[in-house]
Amino acid sequence: MKNRISFTLAGGALIAAAFAFGGTSGLNKGEKVTPFHPAHFAGPLKNSDKCFPCTFQARPQVQVWVTNDTPGNAVAIAKDLSAAMKKYDSKEFKALVVFVADKKNADSVKKSVLEATKGIDNVGMAVITKDNEAIANYKISLSSEVKNTVFAYKDWTVMNKMVNLKADKAGLDSLNAAITQLVK
């Protein structure tokens, strides 16, 4: 767990420039997100397993699936999404960060994430186990090379996908550009 996030698995040109992973993870542009039921522990669906896309329907949304990220990067992405939710509140923009964990670590994931993300109360936070069918449905790679997979979608349709989003200026600029496209 050294440099890996302890609450995940234990054991355009601007957008392209922000990512280093050459492999595949996640639904592609034009594909549809599907219903799934993670264990929400923060945000608007806290203490439920309600489907995020089902609840917020056609609204502009971002999902970040965290598999092997560092704590600092995951928290910085969540903070950026929180700011975007406030900025685009009138457009009803919603965001969810899904932490992928082993069954035995799911509770410790929740605790660690809550501690690391204090003050970020509007972004949905959820945990899902590696064996959940949503992993396959969303085509999430569990490869150690994949840190995170980000979907920007509206009307259930993926408009942008990012793999290994870095929460540096270029990465967050690309995320915010994707969000701006969603809320138009």
XYZ file of N, CA, C and O in Angstrom:
736
model
N 0.819 -1.191 0.000
C 0.000 0.000 0.000
C 0.859 1.249 0.000
O 0.307 2.310 0.136
N 2.111 1.141 -0.142
C 3.025 2.263 0.033
C 2.505 3.564 -0.548
O 2.002 4.393 0.178
N 2.666 3.797 -1.844
C 2.224 5.044 -2.453
C 0.834 4.952 -3.035
O 0.364 5.874 -3.659
N 0.192 3.851 -2.879
C -1.162 3.665 -3.397
C -2.154 4.163 -2.362
O -1.899 4.159 -1.170
N -3.295 4.550 -2.849
C -4.328 5.042 -1.956
C -4.770 3.909 -1.037
O -5.064 2.816 -1.483
N -4.770 4.142 0.242
C -5.072 3.079 1.193
C -6.549 2.730 1.214
O -6.928 1.717 1.755
N -7.388 3.556 0.612
C -8.802 3.262 0.622
C -9.306 2.750 -0.719
O -10.468 2.833 -1.019
N -8.408 2.229 -1.544
C -8.841 1.581 -2.781
C -8.406 0.135 -2.719
O -8.447 -0.466 -1.677
N -7.992 -0.423 -3.805
C -7.576 -1.823 -3.816
C -6.387 -2.007 -2.894
O -5.332 -1.444 -3.152
N -6.586 -2.770 -1.844
C -5.464 -3.045 -0.949
C -4.705 -4.184 -1.553
O -5.058 -5.306 -1.484
N -3.902 -4.663 -1.453
C -3.218 -5.767 -2.135
C -3.143 -5.228 -3.602
O -3.804 -5.580 -4.237
N -9.836 16.140 -28.219
C -8.809 16.733 -27.685
C -7.396 16.501 -27.390
O -6.997 15.541 -26.883
N -6.507 17.313 -27.602
C -5.090 17.184 -27.343
C -4.785 17.444 -25.876
O -3.927 16.778 -25.325
N -5.449 18.397 -25.243
C -5.223 18.712 -23.840
C -5.543 17.493 -22.997
O -4.795 17.148 -22.099
N -6.608 16.821 -23.295
C -7.017 15.648 -22.545
C -5.991 14.538 -22.735
O -5.574 13.908 -21.781
N -5.564 14.298 -23.938
C -4.588 13.244 -24.202
C -3.277 13.502 -23.469
O -2.623 12.566 -23.002
N -2.895 14.748 -23.338
C -1.639 15.079 -22.677
C -1.682 14.799 -21.179
O -0.643 14.644 -20.550
N -2.873 14.715 -20.613
C -2.993 14.567 -19.169
C -2.877 13.127 -18.689
O -2.838 12.864 -17.505
N -2.801 12.157 -19.585
C -2.845 10.750 -19.221
C -1.647 9.989 -19.755
O -1.227 10.202 -20.864
N -1.144 9.052 -18.940
C 0.034 8.291 -19.331
C -0.291 6.852 -19.709
O 0.457 6.232 -20.438
N -1.382 6.311 -19.222
C -1.717 4.911 -19.437
C -2.135 4.672 -20.872
O -3.006 5.329 -21.400
N -1.511 3.712 -21.535
C -1.830 3.418 -22.921
C -2.858 2.316 -23.078
O -3.297 2.033 -24.178
N -3.266 1.686 -21.980
C -4.221 0.585 -22.033
C -5.655 1.070 -22.074
O -5.935 2.225 -22.342
N -6.550 0.148 -21.794
C -7.972 0.448 -21.897
C -8.654 0.281 -20.545
O -8.401 -0.682 -19.834
N -9.522 1.198 -20.229
C -10.385 1.084 -19.071
C -11.595 1.957 -19.314
O -11.466 3.096 -19.751
N -12.757 1.421 -19.068
C -13.965 2.215 -19.094
C -14.727 2.238 -20.396
O -14.217 1.886 -21.454
N -15.974 2.655 -20.254
C -16.844 2.848 -21.403
C -16.272 3.917 -22.314
O -15.644 4.869 -21.841
N -16.507 3.781 -23.586
C -16.010 4.747 -24.554
C -17.064 5.797 -24.871
O -18.256 5.611 -24.610
N -16.623 6.874 -25.467
C -17.507 7.944 -25.894
C -18.628 7.347 -26.741
O -18.382 6.526 -27.623
N -19.856 7.736 -26.439
C -21.014 7.246 -27.169
C -21.695 6.045 -26.533
O -22.845 5.753 -26.835
N -20.985 5.341 -25.647
C -21.597 4.205 -24.958
C -22.467 4.718 -23.811
O -22.305 5.842 -23.339
N -23.373 3.878 -23.357
C -24.333 4.245 -22.311
C -23.878 3.740 -20.949
O -23.421 2.605 -20.824
N -24.020 4.605 -19.933
C -23.827 4.155 -18.558
C -25.037 3.296 -18.200
O -26.103 3.426 -18.810
N -24.869 2.417 -17.252
C -25.943 1.514 -16.857
C -26.204 1.643 -15.363
O -25.347 2.128 -14.611
N -27.356 1.182 -14.900
C -27.636 1.216 -13.471
C -26.653 0.352 -12.684
O -26.211 -0.689 -13.172
N -26.296 0.804 -11.498
C -25.505 0.007 -10.564
C -25.781 0.538 -9.165
O -26.280 1.643 -9.002
N -25.448 -0.272 -8.172
C -25.839 0.043 -6.797
C -24.658 -0.079 -5.832
O -24.541 -1.066 -5.116
N -23.805 0.944 -5.785
C -22.693 0.921 -4.831
C -23.176 1.293 -3.434
O -24.309 1.748 -3.257
N -22.324 1.132 -2.467
C -22.639 1.533 -1.097
C -22.197 2.992 -0.913
O -21.019 3.282 -0.766
N -23.161 3.900 -0.942
C -22.875 5.331 -0.783
C -22.634 5.638 0.693
O -23.402 5.222 1.553
N -21.561 6.367 0.960
C -21.270 6.730 2.344
C -21.083 8.228 2.532
O -20.856 8.695 3.642
N -21.230 8.996 1.479
C -21.177 10.461 1.564
C -21.904 11.028 0.351
O -22.063 10.348 -0.664
N -22.332 12.272 0.476
C -22.996 12.933 -0.641
C -24.500 12.750 -0.638
O -25.085 12.330 0.368
N -25.132 13.050 -1.757
C -26.598 13.101 -1.801
C -27.295 11.761 -1.597
O -28.464 11.738 -1.215
N -26.627 10.650 -1.830
C -27.249 9.332 -1.668
C -26.679 8.579 -0.468
O -26.802 7.349 -0.372
N -26.080 9.309 0.468
C -25.442 8.744 1.656
C -26.342 7.709 2.341
O -27.547 7.889 2.449
N -25.705 6.639 2.788
C -26.367 5.550 3.512
C -27.429 4.828 2.677
O -28.453 4.388 3.200
N -27.158 4.720 1.386
C -28.065 3.976 0.514
C -27.240 3.227 -0.532
O -26.020 3.387 -0.614
N -27.924 2.433 -1.323
C -27.268 1.791 -2.464
C -28.013 2.183 -3.746
O -28.031 1.453 -4.722
N -28.604 3.371 -3.727
C -29.357 3.849 -4.886
C -28.445 4.024 -6.094
O -27.270 4.356 -5.961
N -29.030 3.835 -7.247
C -28.310 3.998 -8.513
C -28.112 5.484 -8.796
O -29.085 6.237 -8.885
N -26.864 5.905 -8.943
C -26.546 7.311 -9.201
C -27.124 7.774 -10.539
O -27.849 8.766 -10.595
N -26.830 7.062 -11.665
C -27.406 7.514 -12.938
C -28.936 7.480 -12.936
O -29.575 8.348 -13.519
N -29.526 6.485 -12.280
C -30.997 6.389 -12.227
C -31.585 7.557 -11.448
O -32.618 8.117 -11.822
N -30.936 7.932 -10.359
C -31.435 9.008 -9.511
C -31.360 10.353 -10.220
O -32.292 11.154 -10.153
N -30.265 10.602 -10.910
C -30.056 11.918 -11.508
C -30.317 11.950 -13.007
O -30.125 12.991 -13.651
N -30.739 10.839 -13.564
C -31.258 10.715 -14.924
C -30.433 11.456 -15.982
O -29.279 11.154 -16.159
N -31.043 12.410 -16.673
C -30.426 13.072 -17.826
C -29.486 14.209 -17.452
O -28.885 14.828 -18.323
N -29.340 14.478 -16.163
C -28.483 15.583 -15.738
C -27.026 15.332 -16.144
O -26.592 14.195 -16.262
N -26.244 16.399 -16.296
C -24.807 16.228 -16.570
C -24.125 15.649 -15.328
O -24.355 16.129 -14.220
N -23.319 14.600 -15.536
C -22.709 13.891 -14.414
C -21.285 13.460 -14.736
O -20.946 13.234 -15.893
N -20.506 13.299 -13.684
C -19.169 12.710 -13.787
C -19.083 11.606 -12.747
O -19.502 11.781 -11.609
N -18.535 10.480 -13.185
C -18.187 9.392 -12.267
C -16.687 9.195 -12.354
O -16.130 9.137 -13.448
N -16.050 9.079 -11.203
C -14.625 8.758 -11.127
C -14.518 7.412 -10.419
O -14.946 7.279 -9.273
N -13.984 6.428 -11.096
C -13.777 5.095 -10.519
C -12.317 5.011 -10.095
O -11.418 5.027 -10.937
N -12.064 4.946 -8.806
C -10.713 4.938 -8.243
C -10.324 3.486 -7.972
O -10.981 2.802 -7.195
N -9.246 3.044 -8.611
C -8.795 1.666 -8.429
C -7.429 1.563 -7.758
O -7.242 0.738 -6.890
N -6.478 2.372 -8.152
C -5.111 2.297 -7.607
C -4.475 3.680 -7.481
O -3.286 3.838 -7.697
N -5.248 4.657 -7.149
C -4.762 6.033 -7.129
C -4.068 6.366 -5.815
O -4.199 5.643 -4.821
N -3.368 7.484 -5.791
C -2.772 7.977 -4.555
C -3.823 8.788 -3.797
O -4.734 9.360 -4.413
N -3.712 8.878 -2.484
C -4.692 9.669 -1.727
C -4.762 11.118 -2.196
O -5.847 11.655 -2.390
N -3.617 11.722 -2.399
C -3.587 13.128 -2.803
C -4.285 13.378 -4.125
O -5.027 14.353 -4.273
N -4.073 12.513 -5.094
C -4.688 12.686 -6.405
C -6.201 12.502 -6.326
O -6.966 13.309 -6.857
N -6.648 11.457 -5.656
C -8.093 11.190 -5.547
C -8.808 12.326 -4.815
O -9.881 12.766 -5.235
N -8.222 12.818 -3.743
C -8.838 13.907 -2.977
C -8.849 15.199 -3.800
O -9.850 15.926 -3.805
N -7.781 15.482 -4.533
C -7.739 16.688 -5.369
C -8.799 16.636 -6.469
O -9.433 17.649 -6.773
N -9.019 15.472 -7.046
C -10.082 15.328 -8.052
C -11.439 15.576 -7.400
O -12.280 16.295 -7.943
N -11.667 14.995 -6.232
C -12.936 15.187 -5.522
C -13.162 16.671 -5.185
O -14.278 17.183 -5.325
N -12.116 17.360 -4.759
C -12.238 18.792 -4.450
C -12.596 19.584 -5.700
O -13.427 20.497 -5.657
N -11.984 19.240 -6.806
C -12.287 19.919 -8.068
C -13.735 19.671 -8.481
O -14.436 20.588 -8.915
N -14.192 18.438 -8.318
C -15.587 18.119 -8.648
C -16.549 18.875 -7.732
O -17.607 19.335 -8.179
N -16.184 19.018 -6.475
C -17.013 19.771 -5.532
C -17.161 21.224 -5.983
O -18.260 21.779 -5.979
N -16.053 21.819 -6.384
C -16.094 23.203 -6.876
C -16.951 23.301 -8.142
O -17.730 24.256 -8.306
N -16.836 22.322 -9.022
C -17.637 22.327 -10.256
C -19.119 22.169 -9.945
O -19.966 22.803 -10.594
N -19.444 21.344 -8.945
C -20.846 21.186 -8.570
C -21.424 22.503 -8.051
O -22.571 22.841 -8.351
N -20.636 23.245 -7.308
C -21.095 24.542 -6.811
C -21.230 25.535 -7.968
O -22.224 26.258 -8.067
N -20.253 25.539 -8.846
C -20.262 26.455 -9.992
C -21.450 26.183 -10.905
O -22.069 27.114 -11.423
N -21.751 24.910 -11.129
C -22.811 24.532 -12.074
C -24.056 24.010 -11.372
O -24.804 23.205 -11.927
N -24.301 24.513 -10.178
C -25.486 24.098 -9.433
C -26.774 24.369 -10.225
O -27.684 23.549 -10.246
N -26.843 25.501 -10.899
C -28.049 25.844 -11.669
C -28.257 24.900 -12.854
O -29.369 24.779 -13.360
N -27.197 24.216 -13.269
C -27.288 23.232 -14.367
C -27.510 21.828 -13.821
O -27.568 20.870 -14.571
N -27.573 21.710 -12.480
C -27.791 20.446 -11.781
C -26.687 19.417 -12.051
O -26.933 18.214 -12.098
N -25.458 19.894 -12.198
C -24.312 18.998 -12.389
C -24.094 18.158 -11.134
O -24.144 18.666 -10.019
N -23.851 16.864 -11.328
C -23.644 15.924 -10.222
C -22.338 15.161 -10.420
O -21.913 14.924 -11.554
N -21.717 14.739 -9.316
C -20.470 13.991 -9.391
C -20.444 12.886 -8.341
O -20.967 13.045 -7.238
N -19.825 11.790 -8.719
C -19.691 10.619 -7.857
C -18.281 10.068 -7.977
O -17.761 9.915 -9.084
N -17.673 9.762 -6.842
C -16.388 9.073 -6.813
C -16.649 7.680 -6.249
O -17.166 7.539 -5.140
N -16.313 6.666 -7.041
C -16.534 5.265 -6.673
C -15.177 4.643 -6.356
O -14.303 4.594 -7.222
N -15.015 4.173 -5.141
C -13.775 3.535 -4.727
C -13.940 2.026 -4.832
O -14.846 1.456 -4.231
N -13.086 1.401 -5.612
C -13.138 -0.045 -5.826
C -12.266 -0.709 -4.767
O -11.097 -0.362 -4.615
N -12.852 -1.673 -4.042
C -12.141 -2.296 -2.921
C -12.409 -3.796 -2.885
O -13.380 -4.282 -3.455
N -11.536 -4.500 -2.187
C -11.791 -5.900 -1.868
C -12.895 -5.921 -0.818
O -13.027 -4.990 -0.017
N -13.672 -7.003 -0.784
C -14.762 -7.112 0.209
C -14.259 -6.895 1.624
O -14.875 -6.183 2.416
N -13.125 -7.491 1.943
C -12.618 -7.399 3.314
C -12.166 -5.983 3.691
O -12.030 -5.673 4.864
N -11.934 -5.121 2.697
C -11.440 -3.773 2.972
C -12.483 -2.676 2.788
O -12.180 -1.512 2.989
N -13.693 -3.027 2.401
C -14.703 -2.013 2.072
C -14.976 -1.058 3.232
O -15.075 0.154 3.031
N -15.087 -1.574 4.444
C -15.362 -0.696 5.590
C -14.198 0.241 5.895
O -14.405 1.412 6.211
N -12.985 -0.252 5.783
C -11.833 0.622 6.031
C -11.693 1.662 4.917
O -11.229 2.777 5.170
N -12.112 1.311 3.714
C -12.117 2.274 2.615
C -13.028 3.445 2.972
O -12.634 4.604 2.874
N -14.235 3.139 3.389
C -15.193 4.185 3.753
C -14.604 5.120 4.809
O -14.647 6.344 4.673
N -14.043 4.536 5.857
C -13.486 5.325 6.956
C -12.339 6.221 6.474
O -12.297 7.415 6.777
N -11.427 5.657 5.710
C -10.279 6.420 5.209
C -10.709 7.555 4.286
O -10.185 8.662 4.364
N -11.658 7.264 3.409
C -12.124 8.295 2.474
C -12.808 9.431 3.232
O -12.567 10.603 2.954
N -13.649 9.092 4.180
C -14.333 10.132 4.955
C -13.340 11.036 5.672
O -13.520 12.258 5.712
N -12.286 10.449 6.212
C -11.261 11.247 6.889
C -10.524 12.143 5.904
O -10.248 13.304 6.186
N -10.206 11.601 4.732
C -9.412 12.333 3.741
C -10.205 13.407 3.015
O -9.620 14.337 2.467
N -11.530 13.277 3.002
C -12.346 14.209 2.219
C -13.243 15.089 3.087
O -14.269 15.577 2.606
N -12.855 15.311 4.313
C -13.642 16.195 5.186
C -13.843 17.540 4.486
O -12.924 18.088 3.903
N -15.078 18.035 4.549
C -15.393 19.314 3.923
C -15.915 19.180 2.506
O -16.396 20.154 1.929
N -15.815 18.004 1.939
C -16.377 17.757 0.602
C -17.669 16.986 0.825
O -17.671 15.764 0.907
N -18.763 17.723 0.972
C -20.007 17.045 1.327
C -21.019 16.947 0.190
O -22.024 16.267 0.313
N -20.762 17.606 -0.923
C -21.718 17.564 -2.019
C -21.427 16.480 -3.059
O -22.318 16.053 -3.780
N -20.196 16.017 -3.134
C -19.814 14.977 -4.092
C -20.193 13.622 -3.507
O -19.892 13.330 -2.348
N -20.850 12.805 -4.315
C -21.160 11.456 -3.879
C -19.894 10.641 -3.714
O -18.968 10.753 -4.520
N -19.834 9.869 -2.660
C -18.712 8.961 -2.410
C -19.314 7.587 -2.159
O -20.244 7.450 -1.351
N -18.775 6.595 -2.846
C -19.314 5.243 -2.710
C -18.189 4.234 -2.830
O -17.117 4.527 -3.365
N -18.456 3.046 -2.325
C -17.512 1.946 -2.457
C -18.234 0.806 -3.166
O -19.445 0.616 -3.009
N -17.465 0.090 -3.970
C -17.981 -1.071 -4.681
C -16.888 -2.135 -4.650
O -15.696 -1.800 -4.653
N -17.284 -3.372 -4.578
C -16.285 -4.439 -4.506
C -15.884 -4.902 -5.904
O -16.638 -4.759 -6.863
N -14.682 -5.450 -5.963
C -14.109 -5.874 -7.245
C -14.955 -6.912 -7.964
O -14.886 -7.013 -9.181
N -15.749 -7.675 -7.233
C -16.544 -8.718 -7.858
C -17.925 -8.240 -8.304
O -18.700 -8.997 -8.872
N -18.243 -6.963 -8.107
C -19.540 -6.431 -8.499
C -19.647 -6.402 -10.024
O -18.699 -6.044 -10.717
N -20.810 -6.746 -10.546
C -21.013 -6.795 -11.994
C -20.818 -5.442 -12.670
O -20.563 -5.371 -13.869
N -20.927 -4.350 -11.922
C -20.730 -3.019 -12.497
C -19.307 -2.836 -13.015
O -19.086 -2.079 -13.961
N -18.337 -3.522 -12.416
C -16.944 -3.431 -12.883
C -16.884 -3.851 -14.358
O -16.302 -3.158 -15.195
N -17.503 -4.969 -14.673
C -17.536 -5.450 -16.064
C -18.434 -4.575 -16.927
O -18.077 -4.238 -18.065
N -19.592 -4.189 -16.408
C -20.525 -3.375 -17.194
C -19.934 -2.034 -17.588
O -20.210 -1.517 -18.667
N -19.120 -1.458 -16.709
C -18.482 -0.173 -16.988
C -17.081 -0.349 -17.595
O -16.393 0.626 -17.846
N -16.682 -1.605 -17.787
C -15.393 -1.956 -18.397
C -14.205 -1.379 -17.632
O -13.220 -0.918 -18.200
N -14.298 -1.399 -16.309
C -13.234 -0.859 -15.457
C -12.093 -1.866 -15.386
O -12.288 -3.014 -15.005
N -10.910 -1.427 -15.742
C -9.726 -2.274 -15.647
C -9.223 -2.272 -14.206
O -9.092 -1.214 -13.591
N -8.943 -3.458 -13.706
C -8.364 -3.586 -12.368
C -6.846 -3.738 -12.435
O -6.216 -4.031 -11.423
N -6.277 -3.500 -13.593
C -4.834 -3.545 -13.767
C -4.165 -2.547 -12.828
O -4.675 -1.446 -12.600
N -3.012 -2.923 -12.301
C -2.288 -2.014 -11.405
C -1.849 -0.737 -12.129
O -1.524 0.253 -11.489
N -1.845 -0.750 -13.452
C -1.480 0.438 -14.225
C -2.586 1.488 -14.250
O -2.343 2.638 -14.553
N -3.807 1.074 -13.955
C -4.933 2.001 -13.986
C -5.139 2.584 -12.589
O -5.408 1.856 -11.641
N -5.008 3.884 -12.503
C -5.186 4.585 -11.227
C -6.655 4.972 -11.032
O -7.199 4.851 -9.952
N -7.257 5.490 -12.106
C -8.654 5.909 -12.064
C -9.207 5.943 -13.483
O -8.451 5.991 -14.453
N -10.521 5.878 -13.573
C -11.222 5.980 -14.848
C -12.359 6.973 -14.636
O -13.140 6.823 -13.704
N -12.434 7.972 -15.501
C -13.388 9.062 -15.340
C -14.346 9.084 -16.534
O -13.904 9.037 -17.682
N -15.646 9.165 -16.230
C -16.667 9.296 -17.268
C -17.391 10.615 -17.089
O -17.886 10.913 -16.005
N -17.491 11.386 -18.152
C -18.333 12.574 -18.184
C -19.501 12.227 -19.105
O -19.293 11.862 -20.257
N -20.721 12.298 -18.572
C -21.864 11.870 -19.375
C -23.104 12.709 -19.102
O -23.211 13.390 -18.081
N -24.014 12.647 -20.041
C -25.295 13.335 -19.942
C -26.302 12.505 -20.718
O -25.940 11.905 -21.743
N -27.522 12.467 -20.243
C -28.550 11.647 -20.899
C -28.086 10.197 -21.028
O -28.330 9.554 -22.047
N -27.362 9.722 -20.021
C -26.882 8.337 -19.944
C -25.771 8.018 -20.954
O -25.297 6.891 -21.018
N -25.320 8.977 -21.745
C -24.355 8.733 -22.813
C -23.004 9.353 -22.464
O -22.925 10.553 -22.163
N -21.955 8.545 -22.550
C -20.605 9.023 -22.255
C -20.185 10.020 -23.334
O -20.215 9.718 -24.520
N -19.804 11.201 -22.885
C -19.355 12.249 -23.793
C -17.829 12.377 -23.766
O -17.247 12.883 -24.704
N -17.231 11.902 -22.662
C -15.785 11.986 -22.524
C -15.328 10.947 -21.516
O -16.029 10.671 -20.545
N -14.170 10.368 -21.763
C -13.576 9.396 -20.848
C -12.110 9.764 -20.653
O -11.435 10.173 -21.601
N -11.646 9.593 -19.444
C -10.251 9.857 -19.112
C -9.741 8.711 -18.252
O -10.449 8.262 -17.358
N -8.552 8.265 -18.526
C -7.935 7.201 -17.735
C -6.655 7.760 -17.139
O -5.864 8.410 -17.824
N -6.461 7.496 -15.848
C -5.297 7.997 -15.108
C -5.235 9.519 -15.091
O -4.193 10.123 -15.332
N -6.359 10.112 -14.765
C -6.426 11.565 -14.637
C -5.513 12.015 -13.508
O -5.625 11.537 -12.380
N -4.619 12.920 -13.828
C -3.739 13.502 -12.816
C -4.354 14.818 -12.374
O -4.796 15.612 -13.200
N -4.364 15.045 -11.088
C -4.949 16.265 -10.541
C -3.950 17.416 -10.559
O -3.860 18.206 -9.631
N -3.199 17.512 -11.654
C -2.331 18.668 -11.859
C -3.103 19.676 -12.715
O -4.278 19.455 -13.050
N -2.490 20.784 -13.068
C -3.196 21.819 -13.819
C -3.744 21.288 -15.134
O -4.924 21.502 -15.453
N -2.946 20.576 -15.900
C -3.402 20.064 -17.202
C -4.549 19.067 -17.037
O -5.542 19.113 -17.769
N -4.419 18.184 -16.070
C -5.459 17.186 -15.844
C -6.768 17.802 -15.395
O -7.834 17.473 -15.926
N -6.696 18.710 -14.419
C -7.917 19.345 -13.930
C -8.516 20.283 -14.975
O -9.741 20.395 -15.082
N -7.669 20.917 -15.775
C -8.187 21.732 -16.888
C -8.968 20.854 -17.866
O -10.024 21.256 -18.362
N -8.458 19.651 -18.138
C -9.159 18.758 -19.066
C -10.476 18.274 -18.458
O -11.496 18.190 -19.152
N -10.482 17.979 -17.170
C -11.699 17.577 -16.497
C -12.727 18.706 -16.536
O -13.895 18.494 -16.870
N -12.291 19.912 -16.238
C -13.204 21.051 -16.243
C -13.700 21.384 -17.642
O -14.840 21.820 -17.817
N -12.869 21.170 -18.657
C -13.322 21.369 -20.044
C -14.419 20.356 -20.394
O -15.417 20.706 -21.039
N -14.253 19.126 -19.935
C -15.274 18.088 -20.164
C -16.575 18.461 -19.455
O -17.663 18.293 -20.010
N -16.462 18.972 -18.234
C -17.649 19.369 -17.478
C -18.343 20.548 -18.169
O -19.576 20.564 -18.308
N -17.573 21.511 -18.639
C -18.141 22.656 -19.345
C -18.930 22.209 -20.573
O -20.017 22.724 -20.843
N -18.421 21.208 -21.276
C -19.144 20.672 -22.436
C -20.461 20.025 -21.998
O -21.467 20.124 -22.703
N -20.438 19.345 -20.875
C -21.649 18.668 -20.378
C -22.767 19.640 -20.023
O -23.944 19.332 -20.240
N -22.409 20.756 -19.438
C -23.421 21.667 -18.903
C -23.938 22.689 -19.906
O -24.803 23.499 -19.572
N -23.442 22.643 -21.127
C -23.902 23.583 -22.162
C -25.354 23.357 -22.474
O -25.874 22.300 -22.487
